[in-house]
Short mmCIF file of N, CA and C and ligand atoms in Angstrom, two decimals:
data_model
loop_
_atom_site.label_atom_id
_atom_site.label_comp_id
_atom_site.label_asym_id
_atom_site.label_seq_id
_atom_site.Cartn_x
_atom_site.Cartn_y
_atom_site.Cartn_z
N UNK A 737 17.97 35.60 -0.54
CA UNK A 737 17.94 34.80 0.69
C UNK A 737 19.37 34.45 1.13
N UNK A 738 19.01 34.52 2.48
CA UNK A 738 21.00 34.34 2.47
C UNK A 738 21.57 32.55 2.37
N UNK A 739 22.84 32.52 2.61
CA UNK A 739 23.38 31.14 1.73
C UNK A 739 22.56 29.66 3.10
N UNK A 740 23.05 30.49 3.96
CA UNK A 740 22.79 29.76 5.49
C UNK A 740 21.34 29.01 5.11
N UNK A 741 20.33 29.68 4.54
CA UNK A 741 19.26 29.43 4.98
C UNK A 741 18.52 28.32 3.47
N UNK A 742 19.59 28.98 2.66
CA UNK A 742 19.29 28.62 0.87
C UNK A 742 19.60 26.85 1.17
N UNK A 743 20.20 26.24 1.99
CA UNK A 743 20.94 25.39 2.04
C UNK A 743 20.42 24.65 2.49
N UNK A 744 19.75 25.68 3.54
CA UNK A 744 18.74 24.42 4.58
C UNK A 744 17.45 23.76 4.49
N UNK A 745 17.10 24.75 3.23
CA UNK A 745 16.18 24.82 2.17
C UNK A 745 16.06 23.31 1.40
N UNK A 746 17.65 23.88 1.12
CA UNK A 746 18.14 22.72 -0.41
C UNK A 746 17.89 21.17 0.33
N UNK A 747 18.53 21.13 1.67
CA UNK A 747 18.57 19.76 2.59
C UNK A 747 17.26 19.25 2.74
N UNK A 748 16.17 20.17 3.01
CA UNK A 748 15.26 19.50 3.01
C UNK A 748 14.65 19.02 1.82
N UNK A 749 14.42 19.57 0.98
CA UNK A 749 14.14 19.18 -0.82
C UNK A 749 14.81 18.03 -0.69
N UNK A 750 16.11 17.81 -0.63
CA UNK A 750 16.66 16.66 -1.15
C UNK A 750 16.27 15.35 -0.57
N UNK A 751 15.86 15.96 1.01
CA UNK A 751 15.88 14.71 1.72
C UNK A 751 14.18 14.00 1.45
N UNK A 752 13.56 15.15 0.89
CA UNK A 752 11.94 14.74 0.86
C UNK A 752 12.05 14.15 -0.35
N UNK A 753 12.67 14.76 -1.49
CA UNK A 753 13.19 14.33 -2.68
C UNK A 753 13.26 12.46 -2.69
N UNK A 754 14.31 12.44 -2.13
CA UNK A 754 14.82 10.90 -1.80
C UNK A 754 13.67 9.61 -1.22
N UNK A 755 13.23 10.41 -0.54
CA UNK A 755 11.85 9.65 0.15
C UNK A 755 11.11 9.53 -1.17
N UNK A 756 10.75 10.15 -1.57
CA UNK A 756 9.41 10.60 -2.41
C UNK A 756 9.37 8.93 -4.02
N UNK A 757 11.19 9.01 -4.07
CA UNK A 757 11.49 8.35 -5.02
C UNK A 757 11.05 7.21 -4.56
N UNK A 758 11.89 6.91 -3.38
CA UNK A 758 11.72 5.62 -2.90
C UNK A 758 10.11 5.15 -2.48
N UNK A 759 9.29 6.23 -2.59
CA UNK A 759 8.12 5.45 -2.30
C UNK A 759 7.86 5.00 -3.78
N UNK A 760 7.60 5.87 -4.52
CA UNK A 760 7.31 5.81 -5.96
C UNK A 760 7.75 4.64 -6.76
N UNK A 761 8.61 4.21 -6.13
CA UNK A 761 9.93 2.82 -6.80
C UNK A 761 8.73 1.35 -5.84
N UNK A 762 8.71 1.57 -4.68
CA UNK A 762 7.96 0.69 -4.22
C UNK A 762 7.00 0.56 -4.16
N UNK A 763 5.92 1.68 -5.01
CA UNK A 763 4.11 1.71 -5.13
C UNK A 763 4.01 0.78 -6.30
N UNK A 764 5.01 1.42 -7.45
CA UNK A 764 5.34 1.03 -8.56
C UNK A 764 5.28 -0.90 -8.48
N UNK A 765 6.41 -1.24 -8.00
CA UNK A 765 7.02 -2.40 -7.52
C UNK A 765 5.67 -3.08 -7.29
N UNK A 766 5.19 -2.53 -6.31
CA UNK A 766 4.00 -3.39 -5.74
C UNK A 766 2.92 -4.02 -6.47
N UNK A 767 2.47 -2.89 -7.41
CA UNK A 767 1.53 -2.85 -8.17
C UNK A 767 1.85 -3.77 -9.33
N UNK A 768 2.85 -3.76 -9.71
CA UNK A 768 3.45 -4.92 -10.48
C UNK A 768 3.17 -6.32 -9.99
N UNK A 769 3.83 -6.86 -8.96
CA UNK A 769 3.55 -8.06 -8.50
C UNK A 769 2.57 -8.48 -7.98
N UNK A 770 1.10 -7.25 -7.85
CA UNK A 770 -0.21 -7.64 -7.35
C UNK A 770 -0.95 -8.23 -9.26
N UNK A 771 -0.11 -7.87 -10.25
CA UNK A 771 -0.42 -7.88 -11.58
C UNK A 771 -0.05 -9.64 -11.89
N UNK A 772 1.28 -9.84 -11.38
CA UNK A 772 1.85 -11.24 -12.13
C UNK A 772 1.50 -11.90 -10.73
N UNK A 773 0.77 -12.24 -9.62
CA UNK A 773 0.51 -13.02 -8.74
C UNK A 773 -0.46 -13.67 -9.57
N UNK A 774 -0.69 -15.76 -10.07
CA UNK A 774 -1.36 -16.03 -10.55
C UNK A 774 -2.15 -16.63 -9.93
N UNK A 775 -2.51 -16.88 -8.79
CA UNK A 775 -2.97 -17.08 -7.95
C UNK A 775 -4.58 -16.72 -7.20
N UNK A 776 -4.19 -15.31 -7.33
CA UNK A 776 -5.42 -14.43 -7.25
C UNK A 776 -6.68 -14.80 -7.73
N UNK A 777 -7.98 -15.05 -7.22
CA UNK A 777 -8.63 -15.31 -7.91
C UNK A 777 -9.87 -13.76 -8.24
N UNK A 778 -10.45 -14.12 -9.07
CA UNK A 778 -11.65 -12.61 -9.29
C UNK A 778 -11.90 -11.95 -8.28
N UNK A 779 -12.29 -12.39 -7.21
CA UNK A 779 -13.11 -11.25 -6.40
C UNK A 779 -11.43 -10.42 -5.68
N UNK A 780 -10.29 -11.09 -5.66
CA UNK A 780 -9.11 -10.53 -5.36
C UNK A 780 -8.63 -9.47 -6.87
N UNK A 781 -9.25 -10.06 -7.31
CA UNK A 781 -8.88 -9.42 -9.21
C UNK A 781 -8.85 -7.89 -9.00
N UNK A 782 -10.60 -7.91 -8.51
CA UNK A 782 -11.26 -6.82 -8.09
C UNK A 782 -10.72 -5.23 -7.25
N UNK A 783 -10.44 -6.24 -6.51
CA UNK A 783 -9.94 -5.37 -5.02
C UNK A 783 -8.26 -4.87 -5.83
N UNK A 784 -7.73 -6.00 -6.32
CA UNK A 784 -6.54 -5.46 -6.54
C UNK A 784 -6.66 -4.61 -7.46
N UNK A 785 -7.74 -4.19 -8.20
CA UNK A 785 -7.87 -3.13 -9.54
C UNK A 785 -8.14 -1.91 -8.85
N UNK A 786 -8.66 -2.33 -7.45
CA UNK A 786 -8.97 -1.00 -6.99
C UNK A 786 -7.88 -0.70 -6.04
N UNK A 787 -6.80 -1.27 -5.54
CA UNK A 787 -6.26 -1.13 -5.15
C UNK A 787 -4.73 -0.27 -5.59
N UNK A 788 -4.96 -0.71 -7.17
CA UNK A 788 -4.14 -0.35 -8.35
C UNK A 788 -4.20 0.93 -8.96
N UNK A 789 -6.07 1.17 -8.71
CA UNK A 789 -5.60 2.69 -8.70
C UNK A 789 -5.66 3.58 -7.53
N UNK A 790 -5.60 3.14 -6.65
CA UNK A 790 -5.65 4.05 -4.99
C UNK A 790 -4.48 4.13 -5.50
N UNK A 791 -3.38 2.71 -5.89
CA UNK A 791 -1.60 3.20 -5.83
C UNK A 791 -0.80 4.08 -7.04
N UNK A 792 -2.14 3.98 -7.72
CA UNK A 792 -1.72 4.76 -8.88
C UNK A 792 -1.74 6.32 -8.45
N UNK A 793 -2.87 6.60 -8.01
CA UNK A 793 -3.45 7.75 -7.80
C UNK A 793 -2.41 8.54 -6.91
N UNK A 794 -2.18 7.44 -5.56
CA UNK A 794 -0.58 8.06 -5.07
C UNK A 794 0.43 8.37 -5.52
N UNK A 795 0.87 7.40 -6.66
CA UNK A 795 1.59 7.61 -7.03
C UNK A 795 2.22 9.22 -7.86
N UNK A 796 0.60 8.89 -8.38
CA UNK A 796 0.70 10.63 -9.44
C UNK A 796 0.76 12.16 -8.39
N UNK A 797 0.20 11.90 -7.32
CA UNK A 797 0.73 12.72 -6.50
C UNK A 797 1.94 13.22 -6.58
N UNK A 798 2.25 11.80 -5.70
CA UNK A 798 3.83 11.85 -5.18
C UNK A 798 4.71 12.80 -6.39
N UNK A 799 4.41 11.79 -8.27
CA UNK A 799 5.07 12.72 -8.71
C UNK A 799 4.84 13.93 -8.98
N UNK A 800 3.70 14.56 -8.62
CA UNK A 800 3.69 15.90 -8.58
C UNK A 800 5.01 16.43 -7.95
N UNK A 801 4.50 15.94 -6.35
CA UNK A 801 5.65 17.06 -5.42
C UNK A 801 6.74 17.17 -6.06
N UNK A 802 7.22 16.03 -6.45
CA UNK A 802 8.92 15.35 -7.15
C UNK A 802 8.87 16.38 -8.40
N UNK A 803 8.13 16.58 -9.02
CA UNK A 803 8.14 17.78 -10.12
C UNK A 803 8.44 18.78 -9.54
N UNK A 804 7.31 19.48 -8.63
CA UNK A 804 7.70 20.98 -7.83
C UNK A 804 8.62 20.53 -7.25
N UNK A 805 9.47 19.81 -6.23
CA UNK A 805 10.78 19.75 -5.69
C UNK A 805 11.87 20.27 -6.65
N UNK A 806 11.67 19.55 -7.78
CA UNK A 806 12.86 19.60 -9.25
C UNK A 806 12.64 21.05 -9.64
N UNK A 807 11.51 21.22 -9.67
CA UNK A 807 11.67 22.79 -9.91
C UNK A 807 12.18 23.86 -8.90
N UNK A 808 11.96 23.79 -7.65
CA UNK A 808 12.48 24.52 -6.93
C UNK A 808 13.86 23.77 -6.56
N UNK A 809 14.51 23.02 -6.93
CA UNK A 809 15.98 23.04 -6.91
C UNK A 809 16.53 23.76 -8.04
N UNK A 810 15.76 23.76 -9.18
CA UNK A 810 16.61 24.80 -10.31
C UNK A 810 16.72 26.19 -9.61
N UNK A 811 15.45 26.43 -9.48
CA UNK A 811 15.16 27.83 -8.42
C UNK A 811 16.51 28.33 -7.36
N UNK A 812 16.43 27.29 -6.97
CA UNK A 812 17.91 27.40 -5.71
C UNK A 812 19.02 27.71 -6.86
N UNK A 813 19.23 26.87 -7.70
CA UNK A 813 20.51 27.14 -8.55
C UNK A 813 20.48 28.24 -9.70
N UNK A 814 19.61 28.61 -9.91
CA UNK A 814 19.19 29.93 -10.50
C UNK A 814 19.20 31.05 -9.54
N UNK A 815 18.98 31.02 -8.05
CA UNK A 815 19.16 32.33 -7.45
C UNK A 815 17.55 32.84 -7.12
N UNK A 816 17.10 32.09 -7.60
CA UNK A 816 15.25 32.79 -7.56
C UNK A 816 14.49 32.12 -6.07
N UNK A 817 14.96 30.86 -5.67
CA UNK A 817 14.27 30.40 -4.68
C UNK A 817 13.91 31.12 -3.56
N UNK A 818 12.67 30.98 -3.05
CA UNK A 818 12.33 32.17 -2.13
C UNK A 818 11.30 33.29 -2.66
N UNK A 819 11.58 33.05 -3.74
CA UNK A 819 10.58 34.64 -3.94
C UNK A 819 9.37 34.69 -5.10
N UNK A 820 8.27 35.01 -4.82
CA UNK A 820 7.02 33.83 -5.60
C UNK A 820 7.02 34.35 -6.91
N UNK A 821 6.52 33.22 -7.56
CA UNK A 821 6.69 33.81 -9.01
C UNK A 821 5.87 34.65 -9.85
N UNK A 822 4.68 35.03 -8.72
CA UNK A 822 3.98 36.13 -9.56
C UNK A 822 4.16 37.62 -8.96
N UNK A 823 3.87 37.62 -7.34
CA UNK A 823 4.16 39.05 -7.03
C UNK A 823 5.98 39.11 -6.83
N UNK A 824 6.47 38.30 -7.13
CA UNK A 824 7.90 38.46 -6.90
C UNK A 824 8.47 38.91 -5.58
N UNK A 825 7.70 38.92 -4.60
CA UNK A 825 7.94 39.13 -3.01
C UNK A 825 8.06 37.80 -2.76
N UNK A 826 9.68 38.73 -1.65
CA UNK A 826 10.18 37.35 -0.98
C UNK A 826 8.79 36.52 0.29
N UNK A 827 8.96 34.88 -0.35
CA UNK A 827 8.12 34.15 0.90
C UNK A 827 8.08 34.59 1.56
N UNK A 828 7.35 33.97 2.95
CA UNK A 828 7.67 33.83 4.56
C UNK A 828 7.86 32.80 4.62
N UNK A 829 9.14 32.68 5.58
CA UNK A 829 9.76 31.51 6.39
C UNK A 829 8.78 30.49 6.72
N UNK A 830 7.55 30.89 7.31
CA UNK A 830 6.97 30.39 7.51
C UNK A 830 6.25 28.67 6.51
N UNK A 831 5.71 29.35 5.58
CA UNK A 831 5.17 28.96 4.37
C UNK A 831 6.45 28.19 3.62
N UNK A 832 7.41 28.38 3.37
CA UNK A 832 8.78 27.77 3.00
C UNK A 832 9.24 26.45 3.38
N UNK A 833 8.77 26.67 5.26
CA UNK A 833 9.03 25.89 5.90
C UNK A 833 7.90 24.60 5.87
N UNK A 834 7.03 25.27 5.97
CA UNK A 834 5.55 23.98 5.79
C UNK A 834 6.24 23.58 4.43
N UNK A 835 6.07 24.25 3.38
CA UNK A 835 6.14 23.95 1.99
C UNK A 835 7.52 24.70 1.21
N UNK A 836 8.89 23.57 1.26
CA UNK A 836 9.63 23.95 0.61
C UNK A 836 9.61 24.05 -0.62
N UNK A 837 8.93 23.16 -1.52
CA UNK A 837 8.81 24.09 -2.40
C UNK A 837 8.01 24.67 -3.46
N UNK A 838 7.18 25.36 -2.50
CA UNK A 838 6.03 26.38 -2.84
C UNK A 838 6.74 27.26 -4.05
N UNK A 839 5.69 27.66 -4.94
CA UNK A 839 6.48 28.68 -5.66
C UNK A 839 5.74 29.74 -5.74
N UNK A 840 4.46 29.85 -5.24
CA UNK A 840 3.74 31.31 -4.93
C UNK A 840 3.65 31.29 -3.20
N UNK A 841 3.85 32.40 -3.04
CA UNK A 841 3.48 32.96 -1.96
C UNK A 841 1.83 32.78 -1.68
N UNK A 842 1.26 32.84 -0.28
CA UNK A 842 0.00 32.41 0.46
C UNK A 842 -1.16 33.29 -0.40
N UNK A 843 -1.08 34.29 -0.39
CA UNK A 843 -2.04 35.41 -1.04
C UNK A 843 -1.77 35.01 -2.77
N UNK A 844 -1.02 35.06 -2.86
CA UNK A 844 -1.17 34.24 -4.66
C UNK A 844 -1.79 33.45 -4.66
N UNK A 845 -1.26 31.91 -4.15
CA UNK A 845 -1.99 30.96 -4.13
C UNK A 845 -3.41 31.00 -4.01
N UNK A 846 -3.23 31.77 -2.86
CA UNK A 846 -5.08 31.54 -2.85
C UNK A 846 -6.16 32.26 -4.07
N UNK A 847 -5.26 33.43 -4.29
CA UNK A 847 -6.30 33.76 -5.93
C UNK A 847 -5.85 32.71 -6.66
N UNK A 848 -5.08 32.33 -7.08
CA UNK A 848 -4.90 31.52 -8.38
C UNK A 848 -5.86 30.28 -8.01
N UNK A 849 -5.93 30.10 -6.56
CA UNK A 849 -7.17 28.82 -6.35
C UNK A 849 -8.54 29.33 -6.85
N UNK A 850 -8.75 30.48 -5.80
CA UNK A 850 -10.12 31.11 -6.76
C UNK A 850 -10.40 31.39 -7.75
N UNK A 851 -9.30 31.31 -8.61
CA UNK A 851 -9.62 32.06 -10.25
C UNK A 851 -9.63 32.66 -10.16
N UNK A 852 -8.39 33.82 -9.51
CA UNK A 852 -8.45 35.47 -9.78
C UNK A 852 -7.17 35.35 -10.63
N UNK A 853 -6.61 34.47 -10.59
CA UNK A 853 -5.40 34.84 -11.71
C UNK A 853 -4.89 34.22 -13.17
ZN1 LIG B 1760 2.84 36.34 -4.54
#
């Protein structure tokens, strides 16, 4: 992939990167002080348990992407970014662009969803 484009790549990772933390720091945060509020009484108990894991549940998301991001920045610094890791054909721009950092290509993905791979 050429450098121009490897870069613009990298900018966006980083910048989704950065976000991603900062939500994660403040789901975190939150969920904490819905814990030490003594105030609360049961039927708030409640809601906040369920509320605790809606933010949990985001949370584990979030660190998904933040995993695949970290991995496709090694990718960039290894030289591999761009090109999927099973048929080894370069992405499309396209797909890159929705999803920087995808690491199979569209037709992979979708067998490995079906269980063809
Ligand atoms: Zn592929």
């Amino acid at each position: 992939m050429e450098k121009k484009r490897l870069e613009y790549y990298k900018k966006k990772l980083l910048t989704r990167r950065d976000e991603l933390v900062k939500t994660i720091t403040r789901t975190e945060e939150e969920g904490r002080q819905a814990d030490d509020d003594p105030t609360v009484d049961l039927a708030d108990k409640a809601a906040n348990s369920y509320t605790k894991e809606f933010l949990f549940g985001q949370t584990s998301s979030d660190r998904n992407i933040l995993h695949m991001i970290d991995e496709a920045l090694k990718r960039i610094r290894g030289n591999e970014y761009g090109n999927c890791a099973i048929c080894h054909e370069e992405m499309q721009q396209k797909r890159l662009e929705a999803v920087p950092w995808a690491k199979l290509c569209i037709s992979c993905q979708e067998k490995m969803e079906q269980g063809l791979l």
